[in-house]
Amino acid sequence: MKGSVIKYDKDDIDTDVILPGPYLKIHDYGELAKHAMEGLDKDFHKRVKPGDFIVAGRNFGCGSSREHAPIALSYSGIKAVLALSFARIFYRNAVDGAFLLPIEIEENAYKDISDSDFLEIDISKNEIKNLTKNKTYKMKPFPELVGKIISAGGLFNYKP
Amino acid sequence: MTKTLFEKIWNSHLIDEQDGRSLLYIDRHLVHEVTSPQAFDGLRMNKRKVRRPDLTFATMDHNVPTNNRSLPIVDQTSAMQIQALERNCKEFGIQLFDINSPNQGIVHVIGPELGITLPGTTIVCGDSHTSTQGAFGAFAFGIGTSDVEHVLATQCIWMEKPNTFEIKIEGKRKNPHAVTAKDIILSIIREIGTGGGVGCVFEYKGEVVSEFSMEQRMTICNMSIEGGARAGLVAPDEKTFQYLKGRRYIPKNYDEYVEYWKENLKTDSGAKFDKSFTICTDKIVPQVSWGTNPAMTVDVTGSVPFAEEYAKGNPEEEKAANRALQYMGLKPGTPITDITVDRVFIGSCTNSRLEDLIEASTIVKGKKVSPKVRAMIVPGSQNVKKQAEEIGLDKIFKDAGFEWRESGCSMCLGMNPDILATGERCASTSNRNFEGRQGTGGRTHLVSPVMAAAASIYGHFVDVREMDLN
């Protein structure tokens, strides 16, 4: 999995800025995608390309339980969010619907990765390669069941 | 072996354990119009039924207008979501408290009010503030739409067992009418941070928690999620049992349940928590948030902080504080009591119950809302509204110049007609001061109901300890 980085040097990116409340009435996922990150970055929609990754700080996705948040990111092309930590409901929603990969990274990777860097993520090795900076970082492995749900393509495809 | 209250509830609902995760049985599922439509679509697509419609309850609260209910809903997308919930409940045989029901209201207000929320149970809802209902000694937590579908279909949920986090609230408040449960939970979040409880379930303990009314316990449990915890708990006691007695959906042999709860629903002495935090309430004063997350809060006697002072040497915190100051349009060093407000909102699942309205009315009675302020009261449920009207609170508020509304989430989350205009500043009894939460560009200051009421009269924040609250 390869893609470019859109970096937000910020903790506590909440679901109200990832997908503001007024858009919770929209059922068309493509339409939702147009408003992804609108509360924080009005230009996100113009900038994001299929396959991109978001890199952010602690407690990404805090706040509301709206699954619209990972859906909007996913349908705008985001394949993974790399953050120092995640709020638990966002993390679950991302995994359950197989919308995107919530990847926990370490402080050194967070500091090192810059906006627009090109990364290659290898989940089987728990490894992130920064192809721009020619560096390799570790990612925190997914818990066993999370890994299985991800491989199955979401909660409803997963058979215990 | 000694166990915490949370571990006891967890163990009694455990169905299976695999791959480090547990399958947990769910006793009550509450459903609202915003996070459920795709879940019902999923059921239909896969030809599945709702496994326990008798344990599932629905209402509409997020989208509903809070003005005249006899008029049609202007916003078509809201109207469609509301109609979809009506259709889905009918098709799947779920009890719905619809927009005209005397039991309609914010889902976390009506759960307890109708006796759907019971001690020792597991409760889920597609809403993060489900944590409110932990006040009854239930493990109550918010879920997303995929999990809503999963619970509708199976009545259970996969989870990783959360850690336990004890929060002891000690001391003696000099003026409990002025220094409220809201001020205490804001103080706790200020100390532990917005991510302090990630992966944990809080159990609130200590003498202050015992003294708290059920409404006050709901306020602190409600904002557990703002401290990062999925849920908050208070062990049930005589107040809990009395509150629920006689309510509509409690079990028939209620007294037998009470005996069981008394025996089983408490943390054993000596039981170990994964984390612990103690707050002393002696010196807590009324709180006002100044920034864009609930941890960005100061004493009403303080000033808007300088970014570097708030950040305590952490460059990322400093950046966040600068951004928050800019968004909020505040100058560091400004005394909190110099901040003027345009709007006052008393409502939301944090502070819209009868006791909240009674407390706010003691401030407002016989006074007038500042001509520069637009103020509204949005009762948490139609039952709260009715009870308030029976004791004349509507008259007190309306005479003062408040708008007296129908129940719903209203201005807490900016997805119905009640929103702030860009740049408008609001004293709000809700739970989140995130950017854009109450409307694009809106500026939220989180406060208690008495603090919001006082701000409506003076047009700026005041220290309610200086007012006559009897």
XYZ file of C-alpha atoms in Angstrom:
630
model
C 0.000 0.000 0.000
C 1.608 3.246 -1.174
C 0.433 6.823 -0.927
C 1.211 10.440 -0.081
C 0.832 12.047 3.284
C -1.553 14.778 4.284
C -0.235 15.794 7.675
C -2.063 17.593 10.467
C 0.324 18.486 13.237
C -2.460 18.374 15.799
C -3.874 16.272 18.653
C -7.584 15.775 19.367
C -8.852 16.002 15.785
C -12.516 15.440 16.589
C -15.280 13.915 14.501
C -17.076 17.281 14.381
C -14.254 18.691 12.237
C -13.746 15.428 10.312
C -17.389 15.567 9.315
C -19.416 18.522 10.650
C -22.886 17.830 12.095
C -24.996 19.389 9.339
C -23.790 16.695 6.886
C -24.938 13.781 9.053
C -28.183 13.918 7.127
C -26.452 12.942 3.879
C -26.755 9.271 2.949
C -24.754 9.344 -0.296
C -21.191 8.429 0.634
C -19.696 10.219 -2.362
C -21.503 13.356 -1.279
C -20.267 12.920 2.328
C -16.706 12.695 1.003
C -16.958 16.224 -0.376
C -17.227 17.515 3.192
C -14.469 15.420 4.786
C -12.180 17.431 7.088
C -14.150 20.547 6.226
C -14.130 21.782 9.821
C -10.337 21.815 9.924
C -9.155 22.123 6.346
C -11.442 23.629 3.734
C -9.033 22.589 0.936
C -8.851 18.914 1.890
C -11.408 17.886 -0.695
C -9.440 19.562 -3.492
C -6.158 18.136 -2.349
C -6.835 14.535 -1.415
C -6.034 11.781 -3.949
C -7.086 8.132 -3.874
C -4.602 6.181 -1.782
C -3.493 9.088 0.417
C -2.732 8.733 4.124
C -3.520 11.173 6.930
C -0.867 11.593 9.619
C -1.964 13.191 12.908
C -1.264 13.368 16.630
C -2.984 11.927 19.690
C -6.628 10.984 20.214
C -7.614 11.154 16.537
C -11.373 10.904 16.014
C -12.453 11.910 19.506
C -16.024 12.977 20.167
C -19.153 11.766 18.461
C -19.787 8.131 17.487
C -20.723 9.123 13.907
C -19.490 6.445 11.496
C -19.906 9.156 8.855
C -16.414 10.366 9.886
C -14.388 7.333 8.673
C -16.842 6.909 5.777
C -16.222 10.463 4.548
C -12.443 9.995 4.777
C -12.621 6.622 3.069
C -14.757 7.818 0.177
C -12.491 10.796 -0.342
C -9.686 8.323 -1.000
C -7.921 8.012 2.352
C -6.640 4.456 2.842
C -5.149 4.825 6.313
C -4.866 7.272 9.182
C -1.527 7.133 10.974
C -1.850 8.680 14.424
C -0.149 8.590 17.812
C -3.424 7.291 19.254
C -7.103 6.964 18.364
C -10.362 7.579 20.175
C -11.897 4.135 20.557
C -15.218 4.594 18.769
C -13.528 6.053 15.673
C -11.050 3.174 15.676
C -13.826 0.583 15.841
C -15.912 2.286 13.179
C -12.935 2.424 10.823
C -12.263 -1.294 11.291
C -15.858 -2.581 11.452
C -16.840 -1.064 8.144
C -13.379 -1.680 6.637
C -13.371 1.999 5.721
C -9.709 2.694 6.399
C -6.817 1.392 8.458
C -6.280 3.104 11.824
C -2.532 2.700 12.336
C -0.853 3.659 15.579
C 2.623 5.076 15.082
C 5.385 6.117 17.437
C 6.505 9.618 18.305
C 9.671 9.447 16.130
C 7.668 8.504 13.029
C 5.115 11.242 13.737
C 7.849 13.860 14.066
C 9.776 12.579 11.060
C 6.997 12.235 8.500
C 6.319 15.485 6.653
C 3.393 16.618 4.601
C 3.529 15.193 1.050
C 6.037 12.440 1.961
C 5.452 9.241 -0.005
C 4.990 6.163 2.205
C 4.760 2.439 1.696
C 2.915 0.542 4.419
C 3.412 -3.189 4.859
C 0.938 -4.529 7.420
C 2.344 -8.070 7.298
C 5.688 -6.710 8.540
C 4.215 -3.925 10.708
C 6.454 -1.574 8.817
C 6.155 1.880 7.308
C 8.726 2.958 4.718
C 9.178 6.645 4.025
C 10.237 6.508 0.377
C 10.814 10.269 0.280
C 13.182 10.265 3.241
C 14.458 6.717 2.786
C 13.614 5.729 6.354
C 11.685 2.891 7.965
C 9.413 3.103 11.025
C 7.569 0.511 13.052
C 3.793 0.553 13.324
C 1.977 -0.865 16.321
C 0.641 -4.295 15.251
C -3.136 -4.642 15.094
C -4.642 -6.688 17.940
C -5.319 -10.227 16.724
C -9.050 -9.926 16.174
C -8.774 -6.468 14.611
C -6.256 -7.923 12.176
C -8.689 -10.731 11.318
C -11.618 -8.345 10.814
C -9.434 -6.173 8.575
C -8.309 -9.177 6.513
C -11.922 -10.315 6.190
C -12.918 -6.887 4.891
C -15.036 -5.759 7.829
C -17.156 -7.038 10.687
C -19.879 -8.552 8.543
C -17.470 -10.576 6.426
C -15.601 -11.868 9.446
C -16.446 -15.397 10.528
C -15.141 -16.396 13.960
C -11.029 -12.663 44.166
C -12.083 -9.042 44.605
C -13.657 -7.346 41.599
C -14.656 -3.878 40.505
C -18.263 -3.062 39.639
C -17.320 -2.877 35.970
C -15.701 -6.322 36.015
C -18.819 -7.792 37.618
C -21.100 -6.353 34.928
C -18.650 -7.446 32.230
C -18.398 -11.008 33.525
C -22.148 -11.392 33.840
C -22.580 -10.481 30.141
C -19.682 -12.402 28.669
C -20.761 -14.950 26.035
C -17.477 -15.989 24.480
C -13.813 -15.010 24.262
C -11.677 -15.363 21.127
C -8.522 -13.827 19.731
C -8.236 -11.424 22.647
C -11.705 -10.043 22.203
C -14.922 -10.819 24.015
C -18.470 -11.262 22.812
C -20.757 -9.348 25.124
C -24.527 -9.633 25.506
C -26.469 -6.369 25.234
C -29.521 -5.808 27.443
C -30.850 -2.577 25.975
C -30.375 -0.934 22.582
C -31.494 2.660 22.055
C -31.841 3.923 18.510
C -32.150 7.417 17.011
C -32.674 8.764 13.509
C -29.122 9.783 12.561
C -26.932 6.735 13.160
C -29.498 4.018 12.343
C -30.740 4.315 8.712
C -27.761 2.500 7.137
C -27.963 -0.190 9.838
C -31.587 -0.950 8.947
C -30.691 -0.890 5.242
C -27.999 -3.466 5.982
C -30.504 -5.728 7.743
C -32.887 -5.526 4.810
C -30.167 -6.162 2.271
C -29.105 -9.338 4.077
C -32.670 -10.402 4.915
C -32.013 -10.246 8.641
C -34.468 -9.452 11.414
C -33.995 -7.507 14.612
C -33.146 -10.231 17.083
C -34.738 -8.622 20.157
C -37.157 -5.865 19.155
C -38.495 -6.052 22.731
C -35.120 -4.823 24.051
C -34.779 -2.092 21.417
C -36.269 1.396 21.826
C -36.184 4.336 19.439
C -36.805 8.056 19.403
C -35.906 11.020 17.211
C -33.857 13.723 18.874
C -30.873 14.954 16.817
C -32.699 16.425 13.841
C -36.006 17.497 15.297
C -36.919 21.167 15.277
C -37.643 22.466 18.783
C -40.189 25.077 17.792
C -43.842 24.544 16.915
C -44.358 20.796 16.368
C -47.675 21.240 14.600
C -45.821 22.657 11.565
C -44.195 20.424 8.978
C -40.413 20.047 9.115
C -38.896 22.524 6.680
C -35.544 20.791 6.157
C -36.280 17.946 3.740
C -33.238 15.821 4.564
C -34.154 15.918 8.284
C -37.754 15.074 7.474
C -36.563 12.090 5.428
C -34.352 10.779 8.233
C -37.231 11.094 10.691
C -39.641 9.321 8.333
C -37.056 6.595 7.719
C -36.897 5.893 11.457
C -40.702 5.691 11.604
C -40.745 3.223 8.696
C -37.883 1.141 10.072
C -39.425 0.838 13.537
C -42.742 -0.212 12.037
C -41.159 -2.772 9.723
C -38.920 -4.306 12.402
C -41.405 -4.092 15.282
C -39.483 -1.639 17.464
C -41.104 0.595 20.084
C -40.748 4.186 18.837
C -41.377 7.361 20.814
C -42.104 9.528 17.802
C -42.020 13.279 17.426
C -45.537 13.643 18.827
C -45.136 11.132 21.654
C -45.375 12.457 25.239
C -42.256 10.336 25.880
C -40.124 11.812 23.062
C -36.853 13.365 24.095
C -33.091 13.093 24.002
C -32.375 9.384 24.010
C -30.158 9.566 27.136
C -32.784 11.546 29.008
C -35.702 9.269 28.197
C -33.843 5.983 28.863
C -33.601 6.656 32.609
C -36.889 8.546 32.732
C -38.831 5.566 31.368
C -36.963 2.985 33.437
C -35.381 1.443 30.327
C -31.978 2.123 31.903
C -31.402 -0.339 34.744
C -28.502 -1.073 37.110
C -26.139 -3.861 36.137
C -27.232 -3.893 32.491
C -25.293 -3.349 29.263
C -26.714 -0.531 27.151
C -25.631 0.652 23.711
C -26.765 3.417 21.386
C -25.315 4.943 18.247
C -24.323 8.005 20.207
C -21.193 8.691 22.214
C -23.089 10.231 25.138
C -24.692 6.894 25.973
C -22.158 7.054 28.819
C -24.755 9.249 30.612
C -26.678 6.152 31.619
C -23.729 4.731 33.538
C -25.041 6.895 36.381
C -27.346 3.955 37.165
C -24.548 1.435 37.465
C -25.010 0.213 33.903
C -22.201 -0.347 31.392
C -23.520 2.089 28.775
C -21.485 3.120 25.751
C -21.718 4.645 22.298
C -21.245 2.669 19.096
C -21.087 3.434 15.375
C -23.541 2.389 12.708
C -21.877 -0.941 11.810
C -22.082 -1.967 15.445
C -25.694 -0.721 15.594
C -26.454 -3.140 12.761
C -24.533 -5.904 14.511
C -26.465 -5.416 17.766
C -29.797 -5.189 15.957
C -29.038 -8.492 14.228
C -27.415 -10.401 17.078
C -28.049 -8.557 20.400
C -24.341 -8.808 21.127
C -21.098 -7.030 20.351
C -17.391 -7.863 20.035
C -15.209 -5.861 22.378
C -11.769 -5.673 23.796
C -12.106 -5.525 27.575
C -11.518 -1.919 28.675
C -9.287 -1.029 31.598
C -10.751 0.258 34.831
C -10.132 3.817 36.015
C -11.252 4.954 39.443
C -12.109 8.639 39.852
C -12.537 9.634 43.464
C -14.399 12.869 44.071
C -13.713 13.980 47.622
C -14.141 17.025 49.838
C -16.889 19.412 50.737
C -18.291 22.063 48.419
C -19.187 25.283 50.239
C -21.910 26.136 47.778
C -23.216 23.117 45.848
C -25.795 25.262 44.008
C -23.019 27.362 42.481
C -20.309 24.704 42.142
C -22.169 21.975 40.306
C -21.563 18.500 38.921
C -20.772 20.195 35.596
C -17.967 22.222 37.194
C -16.573 19.071 38.773
C -16.522 17.032 35.561
C -14.982 19.952 33.645
C -12.318 20.181 36.372
C -11.630 16.451 36.066
C -11.223 16.677 32.270
C -8.983 19.724 32.735
C -6.719 17.588 34.915
C -6.669 14.249 33.087
C -6.972 15.669 29.556
C -9.244 14.770 26.660
C -7.366 11.523 26.079
C -6.826 10.649 29.749
C -9.398 7.890 29.794
C -8.829 6.331 26.351
C -9.358 2.561 26.584
C -10.896 2.863 30.062
C -14.193 2.819 31.871
C -14.418 5.325 34.704
C -15.980 4.489 38.030
C -16.841 7.659 39.953
C -16.590 7.178 43.706
C -16.349 9.109 46.936
C -18.489 11.147 49.283
C -19.395 13.806 46.720
C -20.700 11.167 44.305
C -22.856 9.687 47.077
C -24.271 13.138 47.780
C -25.004 13.754 44.106
C -28.577 13.409 42.890
C -29.211 11.023 39.980
C -29.331 14.029 37.636
C -25.899 15.170 38.808
C -24.490 11.661 38.404
C -25.815 11.658 34.856
C -24.027 14.953 34.139
C -20.634 13.595 35.191
C -21.105 10.211 33.487
C -22.265 12.028 30.349
C -18.940 13.797 29.924
C -16.804 10.688 30.576
C -16.401 10.474 26.791
C -14.920 13.986 26.802
C -12.184 12.585 29.037
C -11.594 9.837 26.467
C -13.402 7.034 28.342
C -15.970 4.953 26.562
C -18.174 4.828 29.650
C -18.536 6.082 33.218
C -20.144 4.267 36.113
C -21.573 5.065 39.513
C -22.470 2.165 41.803
C -26.226 2.133 42.372
C -27.543 3.028 45.828
C -30.826 3.901 47.526
C -31.120 7.080 45.391
C -30.845 4.991 42.224
C -33.491 2.522 43.362
C -35.870 5.282 44.464
C -35.407 7.180 41.181
C -36.381 4.166 39.086
C -39.240 2.886 41.267
C -42.591 3.053 39.506
C -41.175 4.004 36.098
C -42.796 2.546 33.023
C -40.370 -0.115 31.800
C -38.873 -1.426 35.058
C -39.336 -5.159 35.666
C -42.519 -6.306 37.428
C -40.688 -7.893 40.359
C -38.698 -4.689 40.886
C -38.111 -5.179 44.618
C -36.440 -8.527 44.009
C -34.129 -6.851 41.512
C -33.272 -4.180 44.054
C -32.251 -6.874 46.516
C -30.008 -8.457 43.882
C -28.510 -5.102 42.876
C -27.792 -4.187 46.504
C -25.975 -7.439 46.983
C -24.006 -7.526 43.739
C -23.479 -4.122 42.160
C -20.560 -2.619 44.028
C -16.805 -2.645 43.789
C -15.380 -5.037 46.383
C -13.167 -3.409 48.985
C -9.581 -3.961 47.983
C -10.433 -4.465 44.295
C -7.700 -3.094 42.054
C -8.232 -0.495 39.334
C -5.814 -0.089 36.433
C -5.697 3.650 37.026
C -6.801 6.041 39.742
C -7.306 9.781 40.072
C -8.566 11.816 43.007
C -10.040 15.278 42.833
C -10.786 17.397 45.878
C -13.798 19.644 45.429
C -13.017 22.046 48.302
C -11.368 24.589 46.049
C -13.302 24.056 42.822
C -15.070 27.181 41.589
C -17.479 27.578 38.655
C -15.775 26.619 35.368
C -15.897 28.204 31.918
C -14.292 26.680 28.820
C -12.281 29.168 26.756
C -10.992 26.947 23.930
C -12.041 24.297 21.469
C -11.920 21.153 23.548
C -13.394 20.567 27.001
C -9.981 20.418 28.680
C -9.422 24.045 27.656
C -11.303 25.306 30.681
C -10.530 27.840 33.417
C -11.985 29.088 36.675
C -14.549 31.863 36.304
C -12.261 33.923 38.546
C -9.396 33.469 36.065
C -8.482 34.889 32.684
C -8.143 33.615 29.147
C -4.722 31.957 29.276
C -1.699 32.801 27.181
C -0.894 29.906 24.845
C 2.532 29.268 26.378
C 1.090 29.328 29.890
C -1.566 26.762 28.884
C 0.939 24.581 27.019
C 3.432 24.285 29.916
C 6.344 23.828 27.514
C 4.632 21.456 25.086
C 4.991 23.021 21.603
C 2.050 21.089 20.129
C -0.235 22.191 22.954
C 0.924 25.759 22.387
C 0.010 25.545 18.723
C -3.388 24.083 19.588
C -3.969 26.840 22.151
C -3.059 29.569 19.659
C -5.416 28.103 17.110
C -8.170 27.861 19.744
C -7.646 31.481 20.853
C -7.908 32.621 17.267
C -11.024 30.558 16.560
C -12.657 31.749 19.763
C -11.728 35.388 19.073
C -10.253 35.791 22.545
C -7.320 37.851 23.750
C -5.095 36.186 26.360
C -5.304 37.884 29.744
C -8.957 38.879 29.349
C -10.800 38.205 32.621
C -13.436 35.516 32.030
C -16.102 37.770 33.530
C -15.356 40.357 30.800
C -16.382 37.957 28.038
C -19.767 38.933 26.619
C -22.121 36.398 25.057
C -24.658 36.646 22.215
C -26.534 33.438 22.920
C -27.391 31.239 25.899
C -28.354 27.605 25.446
C -29.652 25.583 28.379
C -30.255 22.027 27.225
C -28.522 18.862 25.857
C -28.096 15.382 27.354
C -25.587 16.914 29.797
C -27.863 19.455 31.461
C -31.519 19.431 30.389
C -33.217 17.510 33.155
C -35.762 18.950 35.582
C -33.200 19.640 38.298
C -31.023 21.586 35.831
C -33.982 23.750 34.873
C -34.970 24.308 38.517
C -31.418 25.413 39.359
C -31.294 27.776 36.377
C -34.696 29.223 37.279
C -33.461 30.332 40.724
C -31.072 32.704 38.925
C -33.566 33.925 36.357
C -36.660 34.396 38.535
C -37.865 37.987 38.519
C -35.037 39.164 36.249
C -34.736 39.956 32.563
C -32.452 38.508 29.919
C -29.960 41.122 28.731
C -31.239 42.863 25.589
C -28.026 41.834 23.841
C -28.604 38.136 24.456
C -30.869 35.571 22.818
C -31.509 32.806 25.328
C -33.298 29.492 25.040
C -34.308 26.588 27.216
C -34.631 23.213 25.535
C -35.953 20.593 27.982
C -34.391 17.150 27.551
C -37.711 15.420 27.032
C -41.397 16.114 26.697
C -41.796 14.666 30.205
C -39.239 17.132 31.586
C -41.057 19.929 29.766
C -44.413 18.875 31.226
C -43.063 18.567 34.768
C -41.352 21.949 34.467
C -44.579 23.543 33.294
C -46.494 21.969 36.195
C -44.275 23.854 38.639
C -44.341 27.066 36.615
C -40.764 27.109 35.323
C -41.900 27.933 31.792
C -43.478 31.125 33.085
C -40.339 32.143 34.985
C -38.181 31.667 31.909
C -40.602 33.196 29.426
C -41.215 36.230 31.681
C -37.465 36.774 31.774
C -37.273 36.664 27.978
C -36.153 33.089 27.341
C -37.509 31.027 24.466
C -39.217 27.912 25.852
C -38.784 25.060 23.375
C -39.821 21.499 22.608
C -37.377 18.720 23.510
C -34.437 17.558 21.399
C -30.660 17.795 21.004
C -31.124 21.306 19.660
C -28.106 23.586 19.727
C -25.727 20.998 21.144
C -24.665 19.759 17.726
C -25.706 22.085 14.945
C -27.675 19.654 12.817
C -31.156 21.081 13.291
C -32.446 24.643 12.922
C -30.956 25.703 16.294
C -27.456 26.855 15.366
C -25.046 29.671 16.040
C -24.180 32.112 13.275
C -20.499 32.528 12.427
C -18.767 34.497 15.151
C -21.653 34.232 17.609
C -20.581 33.461 21.159
C -22.667 31.135 23.299
C -22.782 30.192 26.968
C -23.861 26.587 26.585
C -24.707 23.808 29.032
C -23.785 21.201 26.401
C -20.716 18.964 26.323
C -18.534 19.865 23.330
C -16.876 23.129 22.393
C -15.264 21.754 19.228
C -14.836 24.078 16.255
C -18.112 24.327 14.375
C -19.974 22.083 16.801
C -22.867 24.510 17.348
C -22.728 25.890 13.806
C -19.922 26.877 11.424
C -17.752 29.497 13.069
C -19.842 29.435 16.266
C -18.003 29.950 19.567
C -19.002 27.720 22.470
C -18.262 28.234 26.158
C -19.195 25.192 28.221
C -20.741 26.060 31.578
C -23.249 24.797 34.152
C -26.957 25.686 33.951
C -26.648 28.323 36.709
C -23.624 29.901 35.017
C -25.470 29.977 31.676
C -28.546 31.486 33.336
C -26.442 34.177 35.016
C -24.713 35.018 31.722
C -28.107 35.478 30.096
C -29.062 38.144 32.633
C -25.783 40.071 32.695
C -24.739 39.552 29.078
C -21.327 38.332 30.242
C -19.995 35.593 32.506
C -20.393 36.169 36.227
C -19.289 34.184 39.247
C -22.584 32.666 40.401
C -21.204 32.256 43.900
C -21.788 35.977 44.258
C -25.482 35.611 43.498
C -28.343 34.641 45.761
C -29.110 31.050 44.828
C -31.908 30.306 47.221
